[in-house]
C-alpha atoms as one frame of an Amber mdcrd trajectory, in Angstrom:
protein
  -1.199  18.061   8.309  -4.551  19.292   7.159  -7.696  16.926   7.266  -8.017
  17.719   3.082  -4.030  16.542   2.821  -4.580  13.226   5.157  -7.894  12.424
   3.148  -5.392  12.720  -0.142  -2.952  10.170   1.672  -5.698   8.096   3.412
  -7.191   7.799  -0.416  -3.425   6.836  -1.931  -2.851   4.212   1.021  -6.106
   2.551   0.381  -5.646   2.118  -3.657  -1.962   0.693  -2.650  -3.139  -1.727
  -0.628  -5.994  -2.795  -2.760  -3.943  -2.950  -5.949  -3.474  -6.832  -6.897
  -0.123  -8.165  -5.769   2.037 -10.857  -4.103   0.504  -9.365  -1.165  -3.020
  -9.989  -1.420  -1.853 -13.282  -3.302  -0.503 -14.346   0.256  -3.440 -13.249
   2.035  -5.869 -15.437   0.276  -3.677 -18.376  -0.050  -3.808 -18.630   3.853
  -7.460 -17.882   4.106  -8.368 -20.216   1.195  -5.418 -23.185   2.125  -6.046
 -22.911   5.919  -8.347 -20.910   7.703  -9.319 -17.281   8.680  -7.064 -17.118
  11.323  -4.255 -17.922   9.187  -5.078 -15.107   6.808  -5.889 -12.132   9.745
  -2.437 -13.293  11.290  -0.658 -12.845   7.500  -2.486  -9.651   7.143  -1.576
  -7.949  10.156   1.912  -9.033  10.457   2.182  -7.742   6.850   1.005  -4.420
   8.184   3.178  -4.464  10.448   6.235  -4.801   7.839   4.445  -1.787   5.910
   4.421   0.580   9.348   8.256  -0.320   9.672   8.764   0.698   6.105   6.462
   3.517   6.498   8.153   5.063   9.708  11.519   4.953   8.120  10.779   6.144
   5.252   9.013   9.427   6.502  11.857   9.623   9.485  14.497   9.671   6.406
  12.570  12.288   4.639  12.412  14.257   7.679  15.807  14.766   8.222  16.846
  15.230   4.405  13.825  18.410   4.399  15.555  19.900   7.336  18.840  19.501
   6.242  18.452  20.410   2.540  15.379  21.836   0.887  17.312  21.287  -2.707
  17.269  17.821  -2.187  14.354  17.460  -0.775  12.609  19.060  -3.683  14.319
  16.650  -6.330  13.407  13.641  -4.779   9.379  14.987  -4.101   9.834  15.550
  -8.180  10.891  12.221  -8.964   8.916  10.501  -6.356   6.096  12.574  -8.553
   7.249  10.872 -11.779   7.594   8.061  -9.870   4.001   7.760  -9.221   2.777
   8.927 -12.417   4.553   6.034 -14.003   3.431   3.504 -11.687  -0.039   4.835
 -12.353   0.312   4.506 -16.435   1.585   0.631 -16.090  -1.688   0.096 -13.835
  -4.235   1.496 -16.219  -2.185  -0.287 -19.189  -2.190  -3.488 -17.196  -5.005
  -6.267 -18.215  -6.841  -8.249 -15.753  -4.425  -9.158 -12.711  -3.549 -13.087
 -12.410  -2.695 -11.937  -8.622  -6.263 -12.364  -7.508  -5.939 -16.286  -8.572
  -5.669 -18.873  -5.483  -3.567 -21.788  -4.726  -4.680 -23.209  -1.719  -0.886
 -23.421   0.449   0.346 -26.532   2.559  -1.231 -26.490   6.050   0.854 -24.602
   8.320   0.782 -23.028  11.679  -0.739 -19.063  12.320   2.716 -18.023  13.343
   4.461 -19.406  10.399   1.734 -17.567   8.421   1.856 -14.305  10.139   6.288
 -14.577   8.952   5.013 -15.335   6.024   2.830 -12.207   5.537   5.187  -9.458
   7.301   8.158 -11.368   4.893   6.222  -9.987   2.074   6.380  -6.615   2.628
   9.597  -6.460   4.926  11.472  -8.175   2.206   9.852  -6.107  -0.448  11.644
  -2.780  -1.591   9.126  -1.549  -3.969   7.733  -0.628  -0.386  10.234   1.907
  -0.008  10.470   3.397  -3.018   6.564   3.618  -3.253   6.498   5.429   0.411
   9.282   7.712  -0.801   7.370   8.822  -3.783   4.185   8.962  -1.935   5.735
  10.549   1.671   7.905  12.950  -0.020   4.122  14.496  -1.267   2.952  15.384
   2.522   6.022  15.971   4.387   7.030  19.262   4.676   9.615  21.453   6.632
   6.663  22.264   9.388   6.034  18.692   9.766   5.836  17.638  13.508   6.423
  14.088  15.018   2.881  13.846  15.453   2.452  14.369  11.551   5.006  11.649
  10.983   3.140   9.011  13.533  -0.181   9.631  11.488   0.904   9.199   8.487
   2.791   5.983   9.460  -0.375   4.591  11.563  -2.495   5.525   8.712  -0.494
   3.338   5.920  -0.018   0.539   8.613  -3.813   0.835   9.458  -4.909   0.959
   6.283  -2.940  -2.048   4.898  -4.375  -4.306   7.696  -7.679  -3.141   8.194
  -7.823  -4.005   4.105  -6.383  -7.454   4.271  -8.888  -8.146   7.165 -11.828
  -7.667   4.813  -9.801  -9.847   2.206  -9.753 -12.596   4.821 -13.186 -12.264
   6.334 -15.296 -10.955   3.093 -13.616 -11.137   0.290 -12.371 -15.103   0.085
 -15.341 -16.513  -0.473 -16.434 -18.007  -3.452 -19.306 -15.552  -5.636 -17.258
 -11.962  -4.002 -13.780 -13.379  -4.593 -15.088 -14.105  -8.385 -16.624 -10.830
  -8.649 -12.844  -8.922  -7.959 -11.360 -11.220 -10.170 -13.614 -10.237 -12.733
 -13.124  -6.020 -12.061  -9.414  -6.015 -11.318  -8.963  -4.500 -14.242 -10.904
  -1.773 -12.988  -9.360  -1.317  -9.958  -6.103  -1.569 -11.602  -7.560   1.768
 -13.592  -8.603   3.617 -10.679  -5.814   2.855  -8.852  -3.770   4.887 -12.144
  -5.843   7.239 -12.261  -5.500   8.116  -8.312  -1.574   7.929  -8.679  -1.291
   9.903 -11.845  -3.825  13.043 -10.093  -1.317  12.681  -6.973   1.764  12.954
  -8.752   0.035  16.252 -11.052  -0.829  17.576  -7.571   3.063  18.382  -7.389
   3.122  20.215 -10.536   0.148  22.633  -9.414   1.884  23.533  -5.939
């Protein structure tokens, strides 16, 4: 994997992690309703679930590309279409209600982590997203090292982003700013996803 390709992967993983959704709501709920430790546990358990989905997706795509180049090409184009579709949805979305935080019931740090993991492990949309994303980067000459780099990138970006949310963005005025700018986040995310989808057409 070239450094340029990795930067593209890194950017999309960042935007995917930053997009408002149930994962963000859970991390904020645990942080605001319980403590920073609860938020960090939810963040990194969630990242572990993301890593499992990423590794499973990359491994499956690597097997597919080795056995059927035509089938892999079809999935690549379908993936590009899916990225463009969710990109358009993000651009058309209004202010995301997922930034709203309702304090949760008091719970243990371990239970907070399990809740974070559950959100990612039981979310089939992650599998669809990763198939769409990684099909743009997996190639016939990809090595096991490349696969591990992609998996580690998705995992660490997710964990570090939600750690930032826990440590910084969960505090009053900053959270309010994030709520007010959620539409801008959606539009930025949508534009990048559409650009990535267009990359397939120009190759």
